[in-house]
């Protein structure tokens, strides 16, 4: 008998074993074939070519039989006797016990093989118990299978997975643990590595890593019914031919232990660069004016479009006056529609997810 302590399988081996349909198909086929041989031996009371007075009949070749199982299509050779009296009880019990068989085989390989476990499986499948010698022979087959499986060289796919995991870990570390499967997939494609997004997600699950998700939103845009809004000059088309033709702006917040700190930015739509920004403890028009003034000082544009939402800061008299003085054309999307200012919303989503949400700030300084 093989004691469970004699066989130890590491965690990577367990995962590979339970996710290798070819190996499981081979194991199930060998198991069932051995069960059939043990079953006819018990029925005839004699091993093949054994001379004994207890023999009740003789073998008469095999009949092929195909079964569809959870691990694929398996082909079995059902033994026959000369009188045609032998009828295997395996298939009648197998249909009801297939799931239990798969779990029992996996457990036997992961925790160790013993005659007690094998005897229990045979009784469930065939409705009868076999001799100790027959069960011991099945246990030896189990040991041979698992030793052959552990000694086999890694497949081509497994070798590629090892290299992919190195690249995935490098990209994930470089992003400070923020990149998930979609972004790492794009990075791999940029490197010229052809791989599926689902495969990247599977490997990340195996490695126990994932991206960082977003936080719940807080409203920072407040629209006033009395204010005059500027027309929408962008119409959700953020494609421009050069710099300083279209700027997008918005406001977000940074939570601290001493209250919210508000951040206003101005982004150039062509370069995707933040050309102006400002922070304050309030949501007054001075916040967005400071960000606009920084952008004007750094870029000195001519006839640039400043696109934002309909927040009271952007519809204020002071902000409109500053735009006229600098030759800036204000543009505003529809109220409550994030898609009209999608470029800036996307920037804030990345900033919040990958930087702000992952840190705690004690003060506003």
Coordinates of C-alpha atoms in Angstrom, one line a residue:
X1 CA 0.0 0.0 0.0
X2 CA 1.2 3.5 -0.7
X3 CA 0.7 5.8 2.3
X4 CA -0.5 9.3 1.7
X5 CA 2.6 10.8 3.3
X6 CA 4.7 9.1 0.6
X7 CA 3.4 11.4 -2.1
X8 CA 3.8 15.2 -1.7
X9 CA 2.7 17.6 -4.4
X10 CA 3.5 21.3 -4.3
X11 CA 0.9 24.1 -4.9
X12 CA 2.1 24.7 -8.6
X13 CA 1.9 21.0 -9.3
X14 CA -1.6 20.8 -7.8
X15 CA -2.8 23.6 -10.0
X16 CA -1.2 22.0 -13.1
X17 CA -2.6 18.6 -12.3
X18 CA -6.2 19.8 -11.8
X19 CA -6.1 21.9 -14.9
X20 CA -4.5 19.3 -17.3
X21 CA -7.4 17.7 -19.2
X22 CA -5.1 15.4 -21.2
X23 CA -3.6 14.0 -18.0
X24 CA -7.0 13.5 -16.3
X25 CA -8.3 11.8 -19.4
X26 CA -5.4 9.4 -19.4
X27 CA -5.9 8.7 -15.7
X28 CA -9.6 8.1 -16.0
X29 CA -9.1 5.8 -19.0
X30 CA -6.5 3.8 -17.2
X31 CA -8.7 3.6 -14.1
X32 CA -11.8 2.4 -15.8
X33 CA -9.8 -0.1 -17.9
X34 CA -8.3 -1.6 -14.8
X35 CA -11.7 -1.7 -13.1
X36 CA -13.1 -3.7 -16.1
X37 CA -10.2 -6.1 -15.9
X38 CA -10.6 -6.6 -12.1
X39 CA -14.4 -7.0 -12.6
X40 CA -14.1 -9.9 -15.1
X41 CA -11.4 -11.5 -13.0
X42 CA -13.7 -11.5 -10.0
X43 CA -16.6 -12.8 -12.2
X44 CA -14.5 -15.7 -13.7
X45 CA -12.7 -16.4 -10.4
X46 CA -9.4 -16.5 -12.2
X47 CA -6.6 -14.3 -13.6
X48 CA -5.8 -14.6 -17.3
X49 CA -4.1 -17.9 -18.2
X50 CA -4.4 -19.0 -14.5
X51 CA -5.2 -22.7 -13.9
X52 CA -7.5 -23.2 -11.0
X53 CA -10.4 -25.4 -10.1
X54 CA -12.5 -22.3 -9.0
X55 CA -12.6 -20.9 -12.6
X56 CA -16.2 -20.3 -13.8
X57 CA -15.5 -19.4 -17.4
X58 CA -12.9 -18.2 -19.9
X59 CA -12.2 -14.8 -21.5
X60 CA -13.1 -14.2 -25.1
X61 CA -11.4 -11.0 -26.3
X62 CA -12.6 -7.4 -26.0
X63 CA -15.3 -5.2 -27.3
X64 CA -14.6 -1.4 -27.9
X65 CA -16.7 1.1 -26.0
X66 CA -16.6 4.9 -26.2
X67 CA -17.8 7.1 -23.4
X68 CA -18.1 10.9 -23.2
X69 CA -17.0 12.2 -19.8
X70 CA -16.1 15.5 -18.1
X71 CA -12.5 15.1 -19.2
X72 CA -13.4 14.4 -22.8
X73 CA -13.9 11.3 -25.0
X74 CA -12.4 8.1 -23.6
X75 CA -12.1 4.7 -25.4
X76 CA -12.3 1.5 -23.4
X77 CA -11.9 -2.2 -24.2
X78 CA -14.7 -4.1 -22.5
X79 CA -13.6 -7.8 -21.8
X80 CA -15.9 -10.6 -22.9
X81 CA -16.4 -14.2 -21.8
X82 CA -17.1 -17.2 -24.0
X83 CA -20.6 -17.9 -22.8
X84 CA -21.6 -14.2 -22.9
X85 CA -22.7 -14.2 -19.3
X86 CA -20.5 -11.3 -18.2
X87 CA -22.1 -7.9 -18.1
X88 CA -20.1 -5.1 -16.5
X89 CA -21.9 -3.0 -13.9
X90 CA -19.4 -0.2 -14.4
X91 CA -21.3 1.9 -17.0
X92 CA -24.6 1.8 -15.1
X93 CA -22.9 3.2 -12.0
X94 CA -20.5 5.4 -13.8
X95 CA -23.2 7.8 -15.2
X96 CA -24.4 8.5 -11.7
X97 CA -20.9 8.6 -10.0
X98 CA -18.8 10.3 -12.7
X99 CA -18.5 13.6 -10.8
X100 CA -17.6 11.7 -7.6
X101 CA -15.0 9.7 -9.5
X102 CA -13.3 12.8 -10.8
X103 CA -13.1 14.4 -7.4
X104 CA -11.9 11.1 -5.8
X105 CA -9.1 10.7 -8.4
X106 CA -8.0 14.3 -7.9
X107 CA -8.0 13.9 -4.2
X108 CA -6.1 10.6 -4.5
X109 CA -3.4 12.3 -6.5
X110 CA -3.1 15.4 -4.3
X111 CA -3.3 13.8 -0.9
X112 CA -1.8 10.4 -1.6
X113 CA -3.0 6.9 -2.8
X114 CA -4.2 4.3 -0.4
X115 CA -5.9 0.9 -0.8
X116 CA -8.8 2.2 1.3
X117 CA -9.5 5.1 -1.1
X118 CA -9.2 2.8 -4.2
X119 CA -11.5 0.2 -2.6
X120 CA -14.1 2.9 -2.0
X121 CA -14.0 4.1 -5.6
X122 CA -14.3 0.6 -7.0
X123 CA -17.3 -0.2 -4.8
X124 CA -19.0 3.1 -5.9
X125 CA -18.4 2.4 -9.6
X126 CA -18.9 -1.3 -9.9
X127 CA -21.1 -2.1 -7.0
X128 CA -18.7 -4.8 -5.7
X129 CA -15.4 -5.1 -3.9
X130 CA -12.2 -6.6 -5.3
X131 CA -9.5 -8.6 -3.7
X132 CA -6.6 -6.9 -1.9
X133 CA -4.1 -8.0 -4.6
X134 CA -6.3 -6.4 -7.3
X135 CA -6.6 -3.2 -5.4
X136 CA -2.8 -3.1 -4.7
X137 CA -2.2 -3.5 -8.4
X138 CA -4.4 -0.4 -9.0
X139 CA -2.4 1.5 -6.4
X140 CA 0.8 0.6 -8.2
X141 CA -0.7 2.0 -11.4
X142 CA -1.5 5.2 -9.6
X143 CA 2.1 5.6 -8.4
X144 CA 3.4 5.0 -11.9
X145 CA 1.1 7.6 -13.4
X146 CA 1.9 10.3 -11.0
X147 CA 5.7 9.7 -11.2
X148 CA 5.5 9.8 -15.0
X149 CA 3.5 13.0 -14.9
X150 CA 5.9 14.7 -12.5
X151 CA 8.9 13.6 -14.6
X152 CA 7.6 14.8 -17.9
X153 CA 9.1 18.0 -19.5
X154 CA 6.9 21.2 -19.4
X155 CA 4.7 21.8 -22.5
X156 CA 5.4 24.6 -24.9
X157 CA 2.4 26.5 -23.6
X158 CA 3.6 26.2 -20.0
X159 CA 7.1 27.4 -21.0
X160 CA 5.5 30.5 -22.7
X161 CA 3.4 31.1 -19.6
X162 CA 6.6 31.3 -17.5
X163 CA 8.0 34.0 -19.8
X164 CA 4.7 35.9 -19.9
X165 CA 4.5 35.9 -16.1
X166 CA 7.9 37.6 -16.0
X167 CA 6.7 40.4 -18.3
X168 CA 3.4 40.7 -16.5
X169 CA 5.2 41.1 -13.1
X170 CA 7.5 43.7 -14.6
X171 CA 4.6 45.8 -16.0
X172 CA 2.6 45.4 -12.8
X173 CA 5.6 46.5 -10.6
X174 CA 6.4 49.4 -12.9
X175 CA 2.8 50.7 -12.5
X176 CA 3.1 50.6 -8.8
X177 CA 0.6 47.8 -8.7
X178 CA -2.2 49.7 -10.5
X179 CA -2.3 48.0 -13.9
X180 CA -4.9 45.3 -14.5
X181 CA -5.2 42.8 -17.3
X182 CA -6.4 45.3 -20.0
X183 CA -3.5 47.6 -19.6
X184 CA -0.9 44.9 -19.2
X185 CA -2.4 43.2 -22.3
X186 CA -1.8 46.5 -24.3
X187 CA 1.8 46.8 -23.0
X188 CA 2.5 43.2 -24.1
X189 CA 1.0 43.9 -27.6
X190 CA 3.2 47.1 -27.8
X191 CA 6.2 44.8 -27.2
X192 CA 5.1 42.7 -30.1
X193 CA 4.0 39.8 -27.9
X194 CA 0.8 38.2 -29.3
X195 CA -1.3 37.1 -26.4
X196 CA -5.0 37.1 -25.5
X197 CA -6.5 39.3 -22.9
X198 CA -8.1 36.4 -21.1
X199 CA -4.8 34.6 -21.0
X200 CA -3.2 37.6 -19.3
X201 CA -6.1 37.7 -16.8
X202 CA -5.7 33.9 -16.1
X203 CA -2.0 34.3 -15.5
X204 CA -2.5 37.3 -13.2
X205 CA -5.0 35.2 -11.1
X206 CA -2.4 32.5 -10.8
X207 CA 0.1 35.0 -9.7
X208 CA -2.3 36.5 -7.2
X209 CA -2.0 40.1 -8.6
X210 CA -4.7 42.5 -9.9
X211 CA -5.2 46.1 -10.8
X212 CA -6.6 48.9 -8.6
X213 CA -10.3 49.8 -8.8
X214 CA -11.9 53.2 -8.5
X215 CA -13.5 54.9 -5.5
X216 CA -17.0 56.2 -5.1
X217 CA -17.5 59.6 -6.7
X218 CA -18.4 62.9 -4.9
X219 CA -20.2 65.7 -6.7
X220 CA -18.0 68.7 -7.4
X221 CA -20.0 70.2 -10.3
X222 CA -22.9 72.5 -9.3
X223 CA -24.9 74.1 -12.0
X224 CA -26.9 77.3 -11.5
X225 CA -30.0 78.0 -13.5
X226 CA -29.4 81.7 -13.7
X227 CA -25.9 81.5 -15.2
X228 CA -25.4 81.7 -19.0
X229 CA -23.6 78.7 -20.4
X230 CA -21.2 78.8 -23.3
X231 CA -22.0 76.8 -26.4
X232 CA -20.5 73.4 -27.0
X233 CA -17.8 74.0 -29.5
X234 CA -16.3 70.5 -29.2
X235 CA -19.2 68.1 -29.7
X236 CA -17.2 65.2 -28.1
X237 CA -14.5 65.5 -30.8
X238 CA -11.3 65.8 -28.9
X239 CA -9.0 65.2 -31.9
X240 CA -6.9 68.3 -32.8
X241 CA -4.0 68.8 -35.2
X242 CA -1.6 70.7 -32.9
X243 CA -1.1 72.1 -29.4
X244 CA -3.0 75.0 -27.9
X245 CA -6.1 74.5 -30.0
X246 CA -8.3 72.8 -27.4
X247 CA -8.0 72.8 -23.7
X248 CA -10.2 70.7 -21.4
X249 CA -10.7 71.5 -17.7
X250 CA -12.4 70.1 -14.6
X251 CA -12.3 69.8 -10.8
X252 CA -11.8 66.9 -8.5
X253 CA -11.1 66.5 -4.8
X254 CA -8.4 64.9 -2.6
X255 CA -9.7 63.5 0.7
X256 CA -7.5 64.3 3.8
X257 CA -7.9 63.8 7.5
X258 CA -8.5 67.6 7.8
X259 CA -11.1 67.8 5.0
X260 CA -11.3 67.9 1.2
X261 CA -8.7 69.6 -0.9
X262 CA -9.9 70.6 -4.4
X263 CA -7.8 70.3 -7.5
X264 CA -8.5 72.1 -10.8
X265 CA -6.6 71.2 -14.0
X266 CA -6.3 72.4 -17.6
X267 CA -5.2 69.8 -20.1
X268 CA -4.0 70.3 -23.7
X269 CA -6.1 67.9 -25.8
X270 CA -3.3 67.3 -28.3
X271 CA -0.4 66.5 -26.0
X272 CA -2.6 65.3 -23.1
X273 CA -0.3 67.4 -20.9
X274 CA -1.5 69.3 -17.8
X275 CA -0.7 72.9 -18.7
X276 CA -2.3 74.5 -15.7
X277 CA -3.4 73.4 -12.2
X278 CA -4.4 74.8 -8.9
X279 CA -5.4 73.5 -5.4
X280 CA -7.6 75.1 -2.7
X281 CA -9.8 74.3 0.2
X282 CA -12.8 75.8 -1.5
X283 CA -14.8 75.6 -4.7
X284 CA -14.9 79.3 -5.6
X285 CA -14.2 80.7 -9.0
X286 CA -10.6 81.7 -7.9
X287 CA -9.7 78.0 -8.1
X288 CA -10.4 77.6 -11.8
X289 CA -9.0 81.1 -12.5
X290 CA -5.7 80.1 -11.0
X291 CA -5.5 77.0 -13.1
X292 CA -6.4 79.0 -16.3
X293 CA -3.8 81.7 -15.5
X294 CA -1.1 79.1 -15.1
X295 CA -2.0 77.6 -18.5
X296 CA -2.0 81.1 -20.2
X297 CA 1.4 82.0 -18.7
X298 CA 3.0 78.7 -19.8
X299 CA 1.5 78.4 -23.3
X300 CA 0.4 81.9 -24.4
X301 CA -2.1 80.6 -26.9
X302 CA -4.0 82.3 -29.6
X303 CA -7.7 81.6 -30.1
X304 CA -7.7 78.4 -27.9
X305 CA -11.0 76.7 -26.9
X306 CA -11.4 76.1 -23.2
X307 CA -13.9 73.2 -22.7
X308 CA -15.5 72.3 -19.4
X309 CA -18.7 71.3 -17.7
X310 CA -21.4 73.7 -16.5
X311 CA -20.1 74.2 -13.0
X312 CA -20.7 77.5 -11.3
X313 CA -17.0 78.2 -11.3
X314 CA -16.9 78.1 -15.1
X315 CA -20.1 80.1 -15.6
X316 CA -19.1 82.8 -13.2
X317 CA -18.7 86.4 -14.3
X318 CA -15.1 86.5 -13.3
X319 CA -14.1 83.5 -15.3
X320 CA -16.0 84.8 -18.4
X321 CA -14.3 88.1 -18.1
X322 CA -10.8 86.5 -17.9
X323 CA -11.5 84.4 -21.0
X324 CA -12.4 87.5 -23.0
X325 CA -9.3 89.3 -21.9
X326 CA -7.0 86.5 -22.9
X327 CA -8.8 85.7 -26.2
X328 CA -10.0 82.3 -24.9
X329 CA -13.2 80.8 -26.3
X330 CA -15.2 79.1 -23.6
X331 CA -17.1 75.9 -24.4
X332 CA -19.3 73.8 -22.2
X333 CA -20.9 70.4 -22.5
X334 CA -24.4 69.4 -21.4
X335 CA -25.2 69.4 -17.7
X336 CA -24.6 66.0 -16.0
X337 CA -23.1 64.4 -19.1
X338 CA -19.6 63.1 -18.4
X339 CA -19.1 62.1 -22.0
X340 CA -19.1 65.7 -23.1
X341 CA -15.9 66.2 -21.1
X342 CA -14.6 62.6 -21.4
X343 CA -10.9 63.5 -21.9
X344 CA -10.6 65.3 -18.6
X345 CA -12.8 62.7 -16.8
X346 CA -10.5 60.0 -18.0
X347 CA -7.5 61.8 -16.7
X348 CA -9.1 62.2 -13.3
X349 CA -10.1 58.5 -13.2
X350 CA -6.5 57.5 -13.7
X351 CA -5.2 60.0 -11.2
X352 CA -7.7 59.0 -8.5
X353 CA -7.4 55.3 -9.1
X354 CA -3.6 55.0 -9.3
X355 CA -2.5 57.7 -7.0
X356 CA -5.0 59.5 -4.7
X357 CA -7.1 56.4 -3.6
X358 CA -4.0 54.4 -2.7
X359 CA -2.6 56.9 -0.2
X360 CA -3.8 58.6 3.0
X361 CA -3.1 62.3 3.5
X362 CA -3.0 63.6 7.1
X363 CA -3.0 67.3 6.3
X364 CA -3.8 69.6 3.3
X365 CA -0.3 71.0 3.2

